[in-house]
mmCIF file of C-alpha atoms in Angstrom:
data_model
loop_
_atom_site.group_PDB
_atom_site.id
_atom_site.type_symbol
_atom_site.label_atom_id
_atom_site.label_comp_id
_atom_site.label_asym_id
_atom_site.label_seq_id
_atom_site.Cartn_x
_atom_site.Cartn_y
_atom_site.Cartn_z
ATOM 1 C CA UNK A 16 13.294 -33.191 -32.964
ATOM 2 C CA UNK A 17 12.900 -36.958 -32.714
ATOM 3 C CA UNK A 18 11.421 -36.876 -29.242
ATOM 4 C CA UNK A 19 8.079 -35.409 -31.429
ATOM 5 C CA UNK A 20 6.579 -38.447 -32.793
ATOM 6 C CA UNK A 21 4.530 -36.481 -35.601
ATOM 7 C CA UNK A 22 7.781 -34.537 -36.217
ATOM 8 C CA UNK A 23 9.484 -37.870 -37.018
ATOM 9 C CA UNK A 24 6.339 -38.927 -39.106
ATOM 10 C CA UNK A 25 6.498 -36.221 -41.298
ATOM 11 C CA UNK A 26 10.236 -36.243 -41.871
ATOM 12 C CA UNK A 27 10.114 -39.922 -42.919
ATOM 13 C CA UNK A 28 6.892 -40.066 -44.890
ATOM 14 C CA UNK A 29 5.604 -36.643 -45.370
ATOM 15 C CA UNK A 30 2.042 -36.948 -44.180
ATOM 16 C CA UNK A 31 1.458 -34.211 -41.999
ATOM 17 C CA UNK A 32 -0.965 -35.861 -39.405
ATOM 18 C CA UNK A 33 -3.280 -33.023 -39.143
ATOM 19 C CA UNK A 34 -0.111 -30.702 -38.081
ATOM 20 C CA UNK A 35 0.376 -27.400 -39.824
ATOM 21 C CA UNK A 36 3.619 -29.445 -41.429
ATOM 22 C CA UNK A 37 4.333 -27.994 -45.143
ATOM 23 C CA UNK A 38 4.089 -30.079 -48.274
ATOM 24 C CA UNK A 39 7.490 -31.468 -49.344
ATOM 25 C CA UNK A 40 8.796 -33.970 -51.868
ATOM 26 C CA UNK A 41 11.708 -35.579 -50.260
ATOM 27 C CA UNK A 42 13.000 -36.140 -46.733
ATOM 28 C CA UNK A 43 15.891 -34.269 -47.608
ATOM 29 C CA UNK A 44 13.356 -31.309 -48.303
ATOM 30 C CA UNK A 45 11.448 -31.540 -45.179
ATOM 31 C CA UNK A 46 14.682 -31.963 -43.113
ATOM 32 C CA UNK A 47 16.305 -28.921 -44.384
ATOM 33 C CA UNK A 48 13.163 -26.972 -44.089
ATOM 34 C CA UNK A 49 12.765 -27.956 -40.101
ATOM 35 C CA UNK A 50 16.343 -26.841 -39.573
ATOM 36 C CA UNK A 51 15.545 -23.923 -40.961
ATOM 37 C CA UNK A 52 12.797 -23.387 -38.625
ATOM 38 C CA UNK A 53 14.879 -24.397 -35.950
ATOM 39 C CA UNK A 54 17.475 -21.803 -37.284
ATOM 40 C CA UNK A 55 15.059 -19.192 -36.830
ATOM 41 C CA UNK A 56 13.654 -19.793 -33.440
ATOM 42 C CA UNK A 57 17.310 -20.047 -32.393
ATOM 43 C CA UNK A 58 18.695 -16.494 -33.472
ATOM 44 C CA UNK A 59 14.930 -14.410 -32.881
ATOM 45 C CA UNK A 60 13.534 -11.839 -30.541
ATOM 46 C CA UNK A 61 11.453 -14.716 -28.559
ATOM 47 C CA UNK A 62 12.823 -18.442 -28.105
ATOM 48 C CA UNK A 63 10.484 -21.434 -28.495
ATOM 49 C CA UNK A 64 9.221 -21.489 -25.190
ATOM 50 C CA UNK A 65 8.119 -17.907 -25.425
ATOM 51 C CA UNK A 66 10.906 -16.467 -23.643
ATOM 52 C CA UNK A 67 13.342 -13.285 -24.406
ATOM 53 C CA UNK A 68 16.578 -14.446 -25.946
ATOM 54 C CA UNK A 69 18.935 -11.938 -27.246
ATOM 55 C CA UNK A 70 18.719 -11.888 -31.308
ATOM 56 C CA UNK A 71 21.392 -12.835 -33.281
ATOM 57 C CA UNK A 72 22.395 -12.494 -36.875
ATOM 58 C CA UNK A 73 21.569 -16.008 -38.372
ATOM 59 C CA UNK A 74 24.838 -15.275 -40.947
ATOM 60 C CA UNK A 75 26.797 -16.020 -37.789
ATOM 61 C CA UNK A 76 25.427 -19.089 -36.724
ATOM 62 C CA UNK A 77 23.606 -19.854 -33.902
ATOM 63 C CA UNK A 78 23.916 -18.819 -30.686
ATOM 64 C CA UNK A 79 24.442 -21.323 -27.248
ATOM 65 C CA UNK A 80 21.138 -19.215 -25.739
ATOM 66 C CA UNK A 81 19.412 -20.062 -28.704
ATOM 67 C CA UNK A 82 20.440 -23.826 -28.454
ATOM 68 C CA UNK A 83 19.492 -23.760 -24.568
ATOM 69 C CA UNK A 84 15.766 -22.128 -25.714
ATOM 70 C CA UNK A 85 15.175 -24.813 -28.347
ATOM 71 C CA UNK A 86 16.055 -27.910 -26.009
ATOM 72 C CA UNK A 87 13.842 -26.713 -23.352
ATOM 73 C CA UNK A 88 10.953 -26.565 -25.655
ATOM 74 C CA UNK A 89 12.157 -30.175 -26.761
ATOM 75 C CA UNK A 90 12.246 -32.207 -23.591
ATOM 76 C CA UNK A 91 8.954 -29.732 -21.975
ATOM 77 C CA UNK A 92 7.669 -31.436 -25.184
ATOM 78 C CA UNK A 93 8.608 -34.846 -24.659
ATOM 79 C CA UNK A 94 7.024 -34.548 -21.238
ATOM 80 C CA UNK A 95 4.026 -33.458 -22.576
ATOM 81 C CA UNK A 96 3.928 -36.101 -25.404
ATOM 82 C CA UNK A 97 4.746 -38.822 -23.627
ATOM 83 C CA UNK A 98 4.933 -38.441 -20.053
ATOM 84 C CA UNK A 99 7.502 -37.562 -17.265
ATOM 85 C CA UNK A 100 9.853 -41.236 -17.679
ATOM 86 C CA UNK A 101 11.906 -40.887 -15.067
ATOM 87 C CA UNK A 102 14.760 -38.561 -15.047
ATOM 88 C CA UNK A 103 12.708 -36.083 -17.888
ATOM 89 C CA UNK A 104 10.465 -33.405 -17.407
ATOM 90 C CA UNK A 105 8.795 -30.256 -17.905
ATOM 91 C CA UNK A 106 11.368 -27.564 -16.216
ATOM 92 C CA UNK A 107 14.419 -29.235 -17.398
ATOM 93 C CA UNK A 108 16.624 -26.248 -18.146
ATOM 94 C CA UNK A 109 19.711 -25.723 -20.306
ATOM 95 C CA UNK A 110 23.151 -23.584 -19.603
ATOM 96 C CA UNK A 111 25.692 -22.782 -21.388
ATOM 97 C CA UNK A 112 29.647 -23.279 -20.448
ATOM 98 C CA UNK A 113 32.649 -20.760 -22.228
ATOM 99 C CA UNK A 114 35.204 -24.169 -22.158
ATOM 100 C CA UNK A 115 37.930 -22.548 -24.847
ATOM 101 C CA UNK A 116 40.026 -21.133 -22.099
ATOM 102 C CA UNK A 117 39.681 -24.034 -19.478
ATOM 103 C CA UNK A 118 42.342 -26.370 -18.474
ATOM 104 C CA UNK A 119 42.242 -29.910 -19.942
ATOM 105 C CA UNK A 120 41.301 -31.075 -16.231
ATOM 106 C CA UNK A 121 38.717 -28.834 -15.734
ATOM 107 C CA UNK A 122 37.275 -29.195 -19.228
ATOM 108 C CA UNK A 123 37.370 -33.014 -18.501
ATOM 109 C CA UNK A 124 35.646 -32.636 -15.468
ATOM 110 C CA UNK A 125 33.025 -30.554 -16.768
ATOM 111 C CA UNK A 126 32.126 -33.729 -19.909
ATOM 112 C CA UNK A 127 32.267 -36.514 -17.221
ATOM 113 C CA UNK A 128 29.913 -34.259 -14.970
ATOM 114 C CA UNK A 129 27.299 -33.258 -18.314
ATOM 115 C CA UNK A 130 27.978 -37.453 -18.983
ATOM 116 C CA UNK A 131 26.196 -37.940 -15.974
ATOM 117 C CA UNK A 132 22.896 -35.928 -16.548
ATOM 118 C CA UNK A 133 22.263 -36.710 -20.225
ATOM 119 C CA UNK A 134 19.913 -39.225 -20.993
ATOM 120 C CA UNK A 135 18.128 -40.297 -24.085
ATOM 121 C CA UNK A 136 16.001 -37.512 -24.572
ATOM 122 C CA UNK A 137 18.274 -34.966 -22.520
ATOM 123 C CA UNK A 138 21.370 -34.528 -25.041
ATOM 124 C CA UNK A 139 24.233 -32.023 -24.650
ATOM 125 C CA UNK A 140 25.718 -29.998 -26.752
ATOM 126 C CA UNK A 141 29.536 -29.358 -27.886
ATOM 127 C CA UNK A 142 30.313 -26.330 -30.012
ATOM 128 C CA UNK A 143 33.934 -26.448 -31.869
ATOM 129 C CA UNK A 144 36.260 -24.099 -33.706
ATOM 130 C CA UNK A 145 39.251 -23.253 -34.221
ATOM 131 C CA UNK A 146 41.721 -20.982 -31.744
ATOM 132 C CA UNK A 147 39.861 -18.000 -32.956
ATOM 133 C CA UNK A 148 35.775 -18.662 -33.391
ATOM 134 C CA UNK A 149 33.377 -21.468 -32.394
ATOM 135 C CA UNK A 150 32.373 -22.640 -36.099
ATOM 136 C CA UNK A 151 30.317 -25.943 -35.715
ATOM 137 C CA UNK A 152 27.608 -26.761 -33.599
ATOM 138 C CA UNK A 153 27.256 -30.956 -32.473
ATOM 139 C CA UNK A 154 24.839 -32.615 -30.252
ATOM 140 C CA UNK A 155 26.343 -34.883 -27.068
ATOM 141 C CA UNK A 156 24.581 -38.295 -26.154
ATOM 142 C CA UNK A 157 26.228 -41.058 -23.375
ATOM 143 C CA UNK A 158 27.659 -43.454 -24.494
ATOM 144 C CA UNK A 159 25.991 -47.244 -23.925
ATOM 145 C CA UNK A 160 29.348 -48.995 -23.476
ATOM 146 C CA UNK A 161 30.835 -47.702 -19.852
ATOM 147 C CA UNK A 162 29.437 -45.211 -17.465
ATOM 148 C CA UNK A 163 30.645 -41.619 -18.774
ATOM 149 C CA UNK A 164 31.737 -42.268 -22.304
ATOM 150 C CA UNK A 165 30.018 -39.822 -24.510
ATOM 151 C CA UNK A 166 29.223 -39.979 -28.458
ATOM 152 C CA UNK A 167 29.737 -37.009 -30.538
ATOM 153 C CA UNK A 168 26.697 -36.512 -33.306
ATOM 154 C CA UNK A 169 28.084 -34.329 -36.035
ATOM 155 C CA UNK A 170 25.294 -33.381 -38.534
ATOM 156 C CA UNK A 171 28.016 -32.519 -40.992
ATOM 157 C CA UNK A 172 29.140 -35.309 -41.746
ATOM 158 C CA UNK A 173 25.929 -37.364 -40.394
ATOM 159 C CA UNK A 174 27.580 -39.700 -38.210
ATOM 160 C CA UNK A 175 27.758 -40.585 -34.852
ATOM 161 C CA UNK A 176 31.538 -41.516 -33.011
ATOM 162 C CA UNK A 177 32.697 -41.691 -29.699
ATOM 163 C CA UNK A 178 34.163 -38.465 -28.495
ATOM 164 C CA UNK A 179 37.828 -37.637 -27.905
ATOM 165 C CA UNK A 180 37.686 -36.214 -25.063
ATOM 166 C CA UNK A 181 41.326 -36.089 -24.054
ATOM 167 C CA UNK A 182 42.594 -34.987 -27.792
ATOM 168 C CA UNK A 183 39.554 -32.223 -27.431
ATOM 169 C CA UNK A 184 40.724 -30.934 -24.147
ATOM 170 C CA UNK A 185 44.601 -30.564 -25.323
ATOM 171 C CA UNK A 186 43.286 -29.385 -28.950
ATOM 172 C CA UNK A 187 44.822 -32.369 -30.533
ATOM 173 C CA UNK A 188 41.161 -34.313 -31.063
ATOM 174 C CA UNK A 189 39.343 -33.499 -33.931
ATOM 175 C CA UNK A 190 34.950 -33.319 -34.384
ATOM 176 C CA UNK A 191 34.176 -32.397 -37.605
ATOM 177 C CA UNK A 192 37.435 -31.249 -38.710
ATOM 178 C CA UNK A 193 37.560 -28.782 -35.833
ATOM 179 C CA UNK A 194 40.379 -29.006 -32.857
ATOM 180 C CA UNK A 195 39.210 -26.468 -30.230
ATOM 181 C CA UNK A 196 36.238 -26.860 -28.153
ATOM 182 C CA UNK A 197 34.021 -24.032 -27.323
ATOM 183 C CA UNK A 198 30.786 -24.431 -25.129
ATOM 184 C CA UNK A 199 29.714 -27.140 -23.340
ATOM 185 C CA UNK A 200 25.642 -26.871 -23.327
ATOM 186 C CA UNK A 201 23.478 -29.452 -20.644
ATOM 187 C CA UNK A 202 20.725 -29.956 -18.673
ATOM 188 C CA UNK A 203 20.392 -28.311 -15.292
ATOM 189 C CA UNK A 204 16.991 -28.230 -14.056
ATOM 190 C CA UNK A 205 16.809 -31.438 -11.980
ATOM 191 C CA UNK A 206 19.870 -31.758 -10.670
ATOM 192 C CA UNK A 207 22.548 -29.533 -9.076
ATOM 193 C CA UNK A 208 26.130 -30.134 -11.497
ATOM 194 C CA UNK A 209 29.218 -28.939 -12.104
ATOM 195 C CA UNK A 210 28.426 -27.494 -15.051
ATOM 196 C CA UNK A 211 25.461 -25.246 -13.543
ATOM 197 C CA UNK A 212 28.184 -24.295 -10.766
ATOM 198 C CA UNK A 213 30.743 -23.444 -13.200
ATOM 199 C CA UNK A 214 28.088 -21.323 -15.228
ATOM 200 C CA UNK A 215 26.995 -19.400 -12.293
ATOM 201 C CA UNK A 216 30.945 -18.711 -11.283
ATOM 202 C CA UNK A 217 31.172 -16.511 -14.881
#
């Protein structure tokens, strides 16, 4: 969302800038309508980049395919937008990691190897629950203290915090009020990583 520069325009003032942007009061309005949209693309027939994704019932959240479709679409679009700086790019893809049954090493292998390919316009994603379901849905961004510490957005509660990675992996951590971690979603489409190995081994 905030790698569109109109997108962000809109949200905080509400002039559309000749986009097809609907005509709303409030941020709070125009936010709530874009995840909406978002919510949408995320659970249809077709994903945001055109491609097949397998629909979903938007009562039951949404789904890590859906997540990997819309992030795509967002960095392709920062590449378009801006340019290629660096590390981003059109082709950047997304996968999706089952975690809940992994050992805390393995699970803490898998974060310090997604740490390592997230940038700032390549975040992760971490989806939480509890021992039964995967409930919330949070975005992943490193950290800009040490090499491999990640922060833990959780639109919830509308904060950012630096994520517990050892509580997560023994279920004793908590992101927003949830204990037991679910999918691990990052970027595979430059490099070769664990957590595109690990995916391809399921």
């Amino acid at each position: 969302m905030l790698l569109d520069p109109a997108l962000v325009h809109w949200l905080a003032t509400g002039d559309p800038s000749g986009r097809a942007f609907p005509d709303l009061p409030t941020p709070h309005a125009r936010l709530t309508a874009y995840q909406e949209l978002v919510h949408q693309r995320t659970t249809a027939l077709l994903g945001p980049t055109g491609r097949l994704q397998f629909p979903w019932p938007r009562r039951l959240g949404t789904p890590p395919w859906g997540v990997c479709r819309e992030l795509e679409s967002v960095v392709d679009l920062r590449s378009e937008v801006i340019g290629p700086p660096g590390a981003v790019g059109s082709g950047t893809r997304y996968r999706s990691v089952l975690v809940r049954h992994l050992g805390p090493q393995r699970f803490i292998g898998l974060l310090e190897q997604l740490a390592a390919h997230l940038g700032e316009s390549r975040p992760g994603v971490l989806y939480v629950g509890n021992a039964w379901l995967p409930r919330h849905v949070t975005l992943l961004v490193p950290g800009s203290q040490r090499r491999g510490t990640l922060l833990v957005y959780d639109p919830g509660q509308g904060r950012v915090d630096r994520l517990d990675t050892a509580g997560l992996a023994h279920d004793r951590g908590r992101v927003g009020g949830w204990t037991h971690p679910w999918f691990l979603i990052g970027p595979v489409g430059h490099v070769e990583s664990e957590l595109g190995r690990q995916r391809d081994r399921m």
